[in-house]
Amino acid sequence: MSKITMSTPLVEINGDEMTRIIWDYIKEHLILPYVDLKTEYYDLSLVKRDETDDQITVEAAEAIKKYRVGVKCATITPNAQRVQEYGLKRMYKSPNGTIRAILDGTVFRAPIIVSCIKPFVRPWVKPITIARHAYGDIYKCQEFRVPTNGKAEISFTAENGEKLFHETVFDFKTPGVLMATYNKDDSIISFARACFEYALSTNQDLWFSTKDTISKKYDHTFKDLFEEIFKKEYKAKFESAGLTYFYTLIDDAVARVMRSEGGFIWACKNYDGDVMSDMVASSFGSLAMMTSVLVSPDGNFEFEAAHGTVTRHYYKHRDGEKTSTNSMATLFAWTGALKKRGELDNNAALVEYANKMEQAALTTIESGYVTKDLASLAELDEIHILDTEGFIVKVKEIYDTMA
Ligand code: NAP
Ligand code: MG
């Protein structure tokens, strides 16, 4: 059988620990036998980042801008303990944060659904994808403990020195707390574009919610900018794709989401997205079954697993013990990237291969062949727990029997 060829490379970003081990198994068993893989390779292991003073991370992000599609392995975000463990020159920033800043991207998180794992929220039969605006608000705030009685004031001075406003926030007659947050129009607009692009790219409706009835300027600006970008740039495209953009108050959105069957993208402000993505993930079962895509407003895509490097399993693996680590999210990052590459290059064979590989992986689990994390979640008569590589080999076996 001849291998599927690729006309353009995708950006391959390798990482750390257990996910790096899984990375090689996936390539060896599930990709290289079928695809004449073309990648531009970046090694973002902590050792390599240290060697290059983290320049490699910047180069990887630039490469995604050039080739438009990347796939990334989980990477360690160093803390003090890691600096010691790896003897690092300094405590590098999160690679995901660096890449997201360069691509100006929004992260979309979606669960991988299998029929044998019933979501805790009964009506959810299709994935709910959360888009989180990962910029500003309380994550970039100035906050204070107010120790004593007194007046809290807020003012704004324009660049030319003109004082545009000066207001009392609260006249404290008791100790309390105080916080100032901000956001930027251009960041909100990028977020909106990334959401509309991703909705079109995945053929799903887009919901957006804020608390605009209470926050008549702050949240209302989000609502207005989304509406403006939608009308100007996306309304016609949504209509011809048969898709809907739907804005509603966050309370109403929560109530509707709980009763929905899923199958849409829910765009959230920073804090709402932080909270809601964990709620959605836990209802669908396991962090190991969550995928994540970074989408830039100009339509560049980086696929990855939502989980980290699974350190605890890696230490076992390093000590020669068997592990049973779930490779689904990392595999779906690869198939997602290959599928997107295929779509952009009009490479139908590559798209077909990626779809079939995803189907093989789902069938593997639905036939009762699972890693340990799913054993207690899957509702099946017979369950076989496989080790990390054994699961991937089983997926290949099933793929090879598919027409
Ligand atoms: P984690 O790697 O996601 O793992 C946390 C726990 O979740 C694991 O110990 C395991 O539970 C379970 N788990 C996660 N993925 C799994 C999988 N594929 N199969 C089976 N079980 C899985 O999070 P962490 O331990 O907090 O972080 C480890 C390292 O990852 C850190 O250095 C952090 O900086 C990095 N990280 C990277 C990214 C990224 O690159 N996107 C994201 C998050 C964290 P049990 O141990 O109970 O089996
Ligand atoms: Mg959270």
XYZ file of C-alpha atoms in Angstrom, residues 120-351:
232
model
C -22.973 13.307 33.918
C -25.273 15.886 32.352
C -27.706 13.529 30.640
C -28.810 15.586 27.617
C -25.231 16.248 26.434
C -24.776 13.824 23.571
C -22.567 16.042 21.425
C -19.394 17.853 22.453
C -19.613 21.334 23.947
C -16.615 23.389 22.912
C -15.605 26.193 25.250
C -13.818 29.230 23.838
C -12.151 31.214 26.579
C -10.987 34.773 26.076
C -7.639 34.271 27.744
C -6.755 37.943 28.196
C -7.359 40.597 30.825
C -10.208 41.002 33.338
C -9.396 39.692 36.809
C -6.321 37.901 35.430
C -4.621 41.259 34.841
C -6.160 43.298 37.631
C -4.932 45.635 40.299
C -6.487 44.625 43.577
C -6.220 45.929 47.072
C -7.183 45.082 50.587
C -8.766 48.263 51.931
C -7.522 48.471 55.517
C -9.498 51.401 56.853
C -12.260 53.934 56.209
C -11.727 56.164 53.201
C -12.665 56.924 49.640
C -11.728 54.723 46.673
C -11.522 56.710 43.450
C -10.816 55.859 39.847
C -9.494 58.258 37.228
C -8.274 58.230 33.654
C -5.705 60.561 32.157
C -5.456 60.682 28.373
C -2.042 60.601 26.706
C -2.263 64.374 26.144
C -2.724 64.917 29.862
C -6.449 65.589 29.752
C -8.374 64.089 32.688
C -11.289 62.295 31.048
C -12.990 60.944 34.120
C -12.608 60.844 37.863
C -15.221 58.964 39.896
C -15.745 57.727 43.399
C -15.928 53.938 43.386
C -16.974 53.650 47.015
C -16.850 55.613 50.215
C -15.630 53.009 52.702
C -16.926 53.241 56.295
C -15.372 49.868 57.062
C -12.396 47.851 55.780
C -13.011 45.944 52.549
C -11.628 45.012 49.159
C -11.101 46.819 45.870
C -10.230 45.729 42.352
C -9.710 47.381 38.967
C -9.798 45.337 35.771
C -9.461 46.232 32.124
C -9.692 44.828 28.654
C -8.811 46.100 25.178
C -10.977 46.459 22.082
C -8.353 44.857 19.840
C -8.099 41.809 22.091
C -11.884 41.410 22.206
C -12.063 41.766 18.424
C -9.346 39.140 17.918
C -11.269 36.850 20.244
C -14.465 37.434 18.274
C -12.759 36.726 14.937
C -11.126 33.544 16.264
C -14.549 32.345 17.481
C -16.300 33.085 14.180
C -13.427 31.471 12.216
C -13.499 28.346 14.362
C -17.283 28.045 14.139
C -17.051 28.118 10.340
C -14.081 25.765 10.331
C -15.873 23.157 12.476
C -19.374 23.836 11.141
C -20.880 24.551 14.557
C -23.154 27.284 15.896
C -21.560 29.905 18.111
C -23.009 31.093 21.416
C -21.622 34.046 23.328
C -22.642 35.256 26.750
C -21.694 38.004 29.177
C -23.375 39.864 32.040
C -24.205 42.903 29.898
C -27.412 43.769 31.777
C -25.436 44.507 34.948
C -22.162 45.600 33.381
C -23.543 48.150 30.951
C -20.199 49.397 29.664
C -17.605 46.684 30.354
C -19.505 43.543 29.354
C -21.699 45.470 26.949
C -18.587 46.390 24.967
C -17.880 42.666 24.466
C -21.433 42.150 23.240
C -21.298 45.161 20.895
C -17.911 44.313 19.388
C -18.966 40.725 18.705
C -22.137 41.991 17.040
C -20.224 44.529 14.946
C -17.623 42.010 13.709
C -20.336 39.455 13.035
C -22.414 41.850 10.931
C -19.467 43.250 9.007
C -17.418 40.126 8.377
C -19.258 36.892 9.118
C -23.031 37.194 8.782
C -23.088 36.205 5.117
C -20.638 33.347 5.647
C -22.704 32.001 8.554
C -25.880 32.212 6.503
C -24.429 30.315 3.593
C -23.041 27.665 5.965
C -26.448 27.407 7.694
C -24.932 28.381 11.045
C -26.201 30.652 13.803
C -24.488 33.211 15.996
C -26.464 33.579 19.194
C -25.870 36.075 22.003
C -27.522 35.709 25.382
C -27.059 36.733 29.008
C -24.689 34.370 30.861
C -27.428 33.196 33.278
C -29.659 32.309 30.395
C -26.752 30.629 28.583
C -26.010 28.411 31.601
C -29.651 27.346 31.839
C -29.858 26.609 28.118
C -26.508 24.774 27.996
C -27.593 22.387 30.756
C -30.712 21.451 28.800
C -29.028 21.338 25.370
C -27.730 18.294 23.551
C -24.387 20.007 22.862
C -22.779 20.344 19.466
C -21.951 24.067 19.590
C -19.203 26.465 20.625
C -19.740 28.519 23.757
C -17.587 31.632 23.825
C -16.944 32.983 27.310
C -15.160 35.871 28.928
C -11.923 34.974 30.683
C -13.266 34.021 34.112
C -16.450 32.391 32.807
C -14.374 30.302 30.385
C -11.958 29.256 33.116
C -14.826 27.995 35.287
C -17.119 26.601 32.595
C -14.372 24.646 30.818
C -13.705 22.690 34.011
C -17.419 22.081 34.462
C -17.805 20.791 30.905
C -14.628 18.671 31.160
C -15.738 16.972 34.351
C -19.174 16.160 32.982
C -17.672 14.467 29.951
C -15.480 12.287 32.145
C -11.748 12.680 31.883
C -9.098 15.299 31.280
C -7.385 12.699 29.122
C -10.307 12.963 26.670
C -10.142 16.739 26.151
C -8.596 18.281 23.073
C -7.553 21.836 22.671
C -7.047 24.007 19.604
C -5.431 27.420 19.502
C -6.946 29.488 16.689
C -5.595 32.861 15.631
C -7.899 35.547 14.207
C -6.221 35.186 10.816
C -6.896 31.448 10.744
C -3.776 29.635 12.023
C -4.374 26.455 14.005
C -2.373 24.695 16.715
C -3.735 21.385 18.020
C -2.863 19.799 21.355
C -4.152 17.743 24.266
C -5.719 19.745 27.088
C -3.826 17.773 29.743
C -0.227 18.217 30.845
C 2.834 15.992 30.599
C 1.395 13.408 33.079
C 4.469 13.572 35.313
C 3.393 10.899 37.762
C 3.126 8.318 34.967
C 6.425 9.462 33.452
C 8.351 8.835 36.661
C 6.928 5.290 36.720
C 7.845 4.788 33.077
C 11.367 6.104 33.729
C 11.728 3.621 36.574
C 10.860 0.773 34.219
C 7.292 0.252 35.442
C 4.338 -0.291 33.108
C 2.032 2.675 32.651
C -1.489 2.932 31.309
C -1.619 6.513 30.038
C -4.448 7.598 27.781
C -3.167 8.804 24.401
C -6.546 9.839 22.925
C -6.140 13.611 23.285
C -2.618 13.561 21.867
C -3.736 11.319 19.004
C -6.671 13.638 18.251
C -4.267 16.581 18.252
C -2.343 14.804 15.479
C -5.431 13.807 13.503
C -6.892 17.288 13.959
C -3.736 18.878 12.569
C -3.454 16.418 9.679
C -7.133 16.925 8.853
C -6.717 20.712 8.844
C -3.563 20.369 6.686
C -5.572 18.199 4.309
C -8.438 20.707 4.170
C -6.128 23.640 3.446
C -4.212 21.709 0.772
C -7.255 20.012 -0.816
C -5.710 16.693 0.154
C -8.794 14.468 0.452
C -6.754 11.333 1.158
C -5.155 12.941 4.194
C -8.538 14.091 5.552
